CSV table of C-alpha atoms in Angstrom, one decimal:
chain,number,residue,atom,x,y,z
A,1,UNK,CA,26.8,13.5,0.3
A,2,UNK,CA,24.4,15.2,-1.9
A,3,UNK,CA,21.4,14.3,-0.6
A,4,UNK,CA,20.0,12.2,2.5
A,5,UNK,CA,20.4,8.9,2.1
A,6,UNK,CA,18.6,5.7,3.6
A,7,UNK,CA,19.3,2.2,4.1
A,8,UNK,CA,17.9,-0.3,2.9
A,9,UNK,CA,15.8,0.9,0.5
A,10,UNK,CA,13.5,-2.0,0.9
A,11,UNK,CA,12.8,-4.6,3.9
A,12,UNK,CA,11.2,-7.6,4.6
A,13,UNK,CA,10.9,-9.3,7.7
A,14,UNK,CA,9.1,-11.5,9.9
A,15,UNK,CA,6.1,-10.5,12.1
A,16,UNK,CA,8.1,-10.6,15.8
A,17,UNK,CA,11.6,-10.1,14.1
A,18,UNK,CA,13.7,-6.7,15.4
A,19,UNK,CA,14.6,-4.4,12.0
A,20,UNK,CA,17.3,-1.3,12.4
A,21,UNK,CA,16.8,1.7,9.8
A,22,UNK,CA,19.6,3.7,8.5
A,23,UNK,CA,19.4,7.4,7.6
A,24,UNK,CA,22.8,9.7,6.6
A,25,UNK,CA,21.2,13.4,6.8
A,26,UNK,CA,22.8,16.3,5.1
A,27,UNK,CA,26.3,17.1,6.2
A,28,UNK,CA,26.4,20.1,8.6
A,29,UNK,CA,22.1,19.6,9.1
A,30,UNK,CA,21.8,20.1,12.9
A,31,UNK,CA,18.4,18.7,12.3
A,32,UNK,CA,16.6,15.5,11.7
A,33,UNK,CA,13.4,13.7,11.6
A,34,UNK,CA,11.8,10.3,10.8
A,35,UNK,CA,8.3,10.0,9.6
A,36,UNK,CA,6.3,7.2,8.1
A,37,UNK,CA,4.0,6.8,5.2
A,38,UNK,CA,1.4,4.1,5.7
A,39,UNK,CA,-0.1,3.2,1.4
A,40,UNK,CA,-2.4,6.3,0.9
A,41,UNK,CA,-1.9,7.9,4.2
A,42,UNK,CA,0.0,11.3,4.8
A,43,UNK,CA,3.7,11.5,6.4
A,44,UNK,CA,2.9,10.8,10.6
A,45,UNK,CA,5.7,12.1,12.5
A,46,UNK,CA,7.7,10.1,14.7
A,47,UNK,CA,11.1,11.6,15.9
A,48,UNK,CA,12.6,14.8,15.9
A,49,UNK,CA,16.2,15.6,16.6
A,50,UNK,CA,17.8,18.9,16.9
A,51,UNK,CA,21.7,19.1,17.5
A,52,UNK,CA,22.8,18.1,21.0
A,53,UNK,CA,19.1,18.7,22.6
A,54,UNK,CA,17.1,15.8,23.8
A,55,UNK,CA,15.1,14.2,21.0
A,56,UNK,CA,11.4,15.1,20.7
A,57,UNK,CA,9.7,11.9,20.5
A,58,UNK,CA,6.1,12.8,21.0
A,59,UNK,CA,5.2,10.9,17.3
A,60,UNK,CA,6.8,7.1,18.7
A,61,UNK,CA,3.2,5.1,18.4
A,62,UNK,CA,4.5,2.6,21.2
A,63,UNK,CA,7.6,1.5,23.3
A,64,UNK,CA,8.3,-0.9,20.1
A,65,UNK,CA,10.0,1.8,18.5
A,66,UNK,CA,13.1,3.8,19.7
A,67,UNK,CA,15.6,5.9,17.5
A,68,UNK,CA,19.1,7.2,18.3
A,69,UNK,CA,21.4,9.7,16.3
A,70,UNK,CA,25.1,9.5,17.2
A,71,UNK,CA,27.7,12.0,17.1
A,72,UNK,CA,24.8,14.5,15.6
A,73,UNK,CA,24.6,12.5,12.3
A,74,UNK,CA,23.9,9.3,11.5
A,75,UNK,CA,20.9,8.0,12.7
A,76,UNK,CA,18.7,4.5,13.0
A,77,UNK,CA,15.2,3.7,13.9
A,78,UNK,CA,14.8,0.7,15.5
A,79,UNK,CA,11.6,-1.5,15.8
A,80,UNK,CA,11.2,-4.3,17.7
A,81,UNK,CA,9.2,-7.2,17.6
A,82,UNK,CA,7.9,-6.1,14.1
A,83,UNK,CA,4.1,-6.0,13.6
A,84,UNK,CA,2.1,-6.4,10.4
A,85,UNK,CA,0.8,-3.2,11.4
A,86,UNK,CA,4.5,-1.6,11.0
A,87,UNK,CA,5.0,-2.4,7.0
A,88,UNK,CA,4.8,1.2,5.7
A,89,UNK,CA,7.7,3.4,4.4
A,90,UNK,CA,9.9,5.3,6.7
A,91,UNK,CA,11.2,8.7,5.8
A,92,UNK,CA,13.8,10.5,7.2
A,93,UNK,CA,14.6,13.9,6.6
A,94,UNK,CA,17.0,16.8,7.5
A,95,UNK,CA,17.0,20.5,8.0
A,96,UNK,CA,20.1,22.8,8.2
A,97,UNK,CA,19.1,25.2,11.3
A,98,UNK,CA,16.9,24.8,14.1
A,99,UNK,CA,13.1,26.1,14.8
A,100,UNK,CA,11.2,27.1,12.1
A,101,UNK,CA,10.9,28.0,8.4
A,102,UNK,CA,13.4,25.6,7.2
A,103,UNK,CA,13.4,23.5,4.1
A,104,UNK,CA,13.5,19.6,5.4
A,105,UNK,CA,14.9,17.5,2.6
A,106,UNK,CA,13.9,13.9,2.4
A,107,UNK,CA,15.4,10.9,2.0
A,108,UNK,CA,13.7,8.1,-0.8
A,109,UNK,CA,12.6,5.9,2.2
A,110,UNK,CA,12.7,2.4,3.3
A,111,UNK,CA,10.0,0.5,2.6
A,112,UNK,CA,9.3,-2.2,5.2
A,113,UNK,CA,7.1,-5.0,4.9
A,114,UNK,CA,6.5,-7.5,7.4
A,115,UNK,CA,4.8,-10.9,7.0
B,1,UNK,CA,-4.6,14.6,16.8
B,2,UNK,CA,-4.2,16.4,13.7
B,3,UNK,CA,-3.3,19.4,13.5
B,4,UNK,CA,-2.7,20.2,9.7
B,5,UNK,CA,-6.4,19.3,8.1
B,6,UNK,CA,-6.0,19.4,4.3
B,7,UNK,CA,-8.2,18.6,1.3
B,8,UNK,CA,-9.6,17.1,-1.1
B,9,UNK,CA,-7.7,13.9,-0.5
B,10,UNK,CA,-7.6,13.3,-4.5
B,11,UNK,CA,-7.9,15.7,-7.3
B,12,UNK,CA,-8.1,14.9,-11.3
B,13,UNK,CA,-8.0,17.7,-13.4
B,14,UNK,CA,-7.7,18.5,-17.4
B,15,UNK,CA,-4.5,19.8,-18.5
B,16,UNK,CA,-4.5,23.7,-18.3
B,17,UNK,CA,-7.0,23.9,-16.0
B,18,UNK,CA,-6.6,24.9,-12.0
B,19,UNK,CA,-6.0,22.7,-9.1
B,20,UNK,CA,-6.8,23.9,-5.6
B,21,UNK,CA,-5.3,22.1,-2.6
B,22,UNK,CA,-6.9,23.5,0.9
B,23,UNK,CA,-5.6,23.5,4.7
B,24,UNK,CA,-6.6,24.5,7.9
B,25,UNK,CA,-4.5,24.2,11.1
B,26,UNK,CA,-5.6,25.7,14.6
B,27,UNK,CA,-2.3,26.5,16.6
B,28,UNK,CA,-1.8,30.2,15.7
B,29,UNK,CA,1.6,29.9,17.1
B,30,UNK,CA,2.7,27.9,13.8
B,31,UNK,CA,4.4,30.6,11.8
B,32,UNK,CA,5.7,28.3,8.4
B,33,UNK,CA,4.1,27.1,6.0
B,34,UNK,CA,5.5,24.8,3.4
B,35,UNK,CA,4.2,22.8,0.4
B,36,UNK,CA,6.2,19.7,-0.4
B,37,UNK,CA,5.5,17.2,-3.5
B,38,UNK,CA,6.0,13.7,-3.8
B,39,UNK,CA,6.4,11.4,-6.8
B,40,UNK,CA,6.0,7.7,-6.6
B,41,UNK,CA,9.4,6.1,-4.6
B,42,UNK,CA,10.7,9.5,-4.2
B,43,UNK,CA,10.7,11.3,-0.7
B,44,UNK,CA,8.7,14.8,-0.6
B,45,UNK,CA,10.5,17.7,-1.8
B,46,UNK,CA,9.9,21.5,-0.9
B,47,UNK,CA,7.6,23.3,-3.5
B,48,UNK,CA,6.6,26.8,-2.0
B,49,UNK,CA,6.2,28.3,1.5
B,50,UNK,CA,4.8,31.1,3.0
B,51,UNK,CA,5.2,33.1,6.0
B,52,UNK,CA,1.7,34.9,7.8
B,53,UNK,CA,3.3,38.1,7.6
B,54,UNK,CA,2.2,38.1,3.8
B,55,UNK,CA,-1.4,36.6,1.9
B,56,UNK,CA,0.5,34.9,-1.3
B,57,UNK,CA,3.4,34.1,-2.6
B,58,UNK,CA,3.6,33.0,-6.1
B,59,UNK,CA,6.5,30.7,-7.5
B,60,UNK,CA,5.9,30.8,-11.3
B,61,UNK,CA,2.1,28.6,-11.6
B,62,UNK,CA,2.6,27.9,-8.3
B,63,UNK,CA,1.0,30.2,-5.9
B,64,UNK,CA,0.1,29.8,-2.3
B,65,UNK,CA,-3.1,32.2,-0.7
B,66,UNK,CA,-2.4,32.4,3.2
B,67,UNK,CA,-5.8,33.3,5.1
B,68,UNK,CA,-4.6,34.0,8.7
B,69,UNK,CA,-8.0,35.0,10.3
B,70,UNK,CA,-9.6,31.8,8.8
B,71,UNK,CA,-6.5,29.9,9.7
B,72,UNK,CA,-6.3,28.6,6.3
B,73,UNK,CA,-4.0,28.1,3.1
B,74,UNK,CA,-4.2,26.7,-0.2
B,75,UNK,CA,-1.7,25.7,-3.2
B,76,UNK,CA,-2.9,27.0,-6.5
B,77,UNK,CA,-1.5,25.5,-9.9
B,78,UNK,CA,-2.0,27.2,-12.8
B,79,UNK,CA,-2.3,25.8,-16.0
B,80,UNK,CA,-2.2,22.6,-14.9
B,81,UNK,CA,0.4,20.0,-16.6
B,82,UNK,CA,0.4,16.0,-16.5
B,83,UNK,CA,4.2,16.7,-15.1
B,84,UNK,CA,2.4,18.1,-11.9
B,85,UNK,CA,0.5,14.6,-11.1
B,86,UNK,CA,1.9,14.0,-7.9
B,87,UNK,CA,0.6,13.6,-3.9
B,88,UNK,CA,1.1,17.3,-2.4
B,89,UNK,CA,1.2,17.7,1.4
B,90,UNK,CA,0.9,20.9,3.2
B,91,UNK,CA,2.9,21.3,6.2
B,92,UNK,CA,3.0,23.9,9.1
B,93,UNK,CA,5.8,25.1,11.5
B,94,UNK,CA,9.0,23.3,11.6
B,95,UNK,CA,7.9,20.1,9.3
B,96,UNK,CA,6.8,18.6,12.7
B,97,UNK,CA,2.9,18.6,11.2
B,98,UNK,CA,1.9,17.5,7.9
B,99,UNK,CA,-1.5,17.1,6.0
B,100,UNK,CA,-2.9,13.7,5.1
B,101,UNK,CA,-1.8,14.6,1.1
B,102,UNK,CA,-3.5,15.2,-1.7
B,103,UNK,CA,-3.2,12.9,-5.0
B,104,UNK,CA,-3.2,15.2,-7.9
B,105,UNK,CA,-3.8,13.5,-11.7
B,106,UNK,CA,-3.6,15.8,-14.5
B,107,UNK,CA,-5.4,14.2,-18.1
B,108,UNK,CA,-3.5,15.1,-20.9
């Protein structure tokens, strides 16, 4: 595709409900990355993968939330037992080589809302 | 904690005039350093970025100064243009470690 693209672009769901996120990176970008943007807050990493190497997932704020990328490309974020505390939007992003100095190009986020 | 500090966290400016984003980080392993800026509903998208080896790259009115003693750089926009308003994040090493942003407004 031409870009990174996410899925949905919005979601709404109820506080204690399970939501799945959908990123398709880049084609051939060995890496990518989810993030979230809390309303006036900066990008907060969360997950990090890098080809076949286990993900880093150092940014994952609690057990709630777990992410998985098969067969190196599509990916999905998974939260469970949604809090009101989760409603932000989630970016995901991918990078065409490993390590350093590489562009990451972003997808337009999901924006998830839970009441 | 955080290691990419940047500020201010909003900036209004008059058209043609100069906006100066700042950050600091403290791990001097970190050897990238992107700018990316973001439009409302749009993801962030790669402005400038520097390497330490050099002090500033400059991208048209975009320039970044790289201060690797101080551990610092900044994003300079010249002649500033309402086009620019925008939130801008600084960023270090391999995107793992952004700044909080910066909302930019440039008055016509």
């Amino acid at each position: 595709g031409a870009g990174v693209s996410q899925s949905p672009s919005n979601k709404v769901t109820e506080k204690g409900k399970d939501v799945e996120l959908r990123c398709d990176p880049i084609s051939g970008h060995t890496a990518l990355y989810w993030y979230r943007q809390s309303l006036g807050q900066g990008l907060e990493f969360l997950i990090y993968f890098q080809g076949n190497s286990a993900p880093d997932k150092s940014g994952l704020p609690s057990d709630r939330f777990s992410a998985e990328r098969t067969g190196g490309s599509v990916s999905t974020l998974t939260i469970q037992r949604t809090q009101q505390e989760d409603s932000a939007v989630y970016l995901c992003a991918s990078s065409p080589g490993q390590g350093a100095r590489t562009e990451a190009f972003f997808g337009q986020g999901t924006r998830l809302t839970v009441v | 904690q955080q290691q990419v500090k940047q500020s201010p966290q909003s900036l209004i400016v008059q058209k043609g005039g100069i906006s100066i984003i700042n950050c600091a980080y403290e791990n001097t392993a970190f050897d990238y350093f992107p700018w990316y800026q973001q439009f409302p509903g749009k993801g962030p998208a790669l402005l400038i970025a520097i390497r330490p080896d050099v002090s500033e790259k400059k991208e048209g009115r975009f320039t970044i100064s790289f201060n690797k003693s101080a551990k610092q750089f900044s994003l300079h926009i010249m002649d500033s243009q309402p086009g620019d308003s925008a939130t801008y994040f600084c960023a270090a090493t391999n995107n793992l470690f952004f700044g909080t942003g910066t909302r930019l407004t440039v008055i016509p």
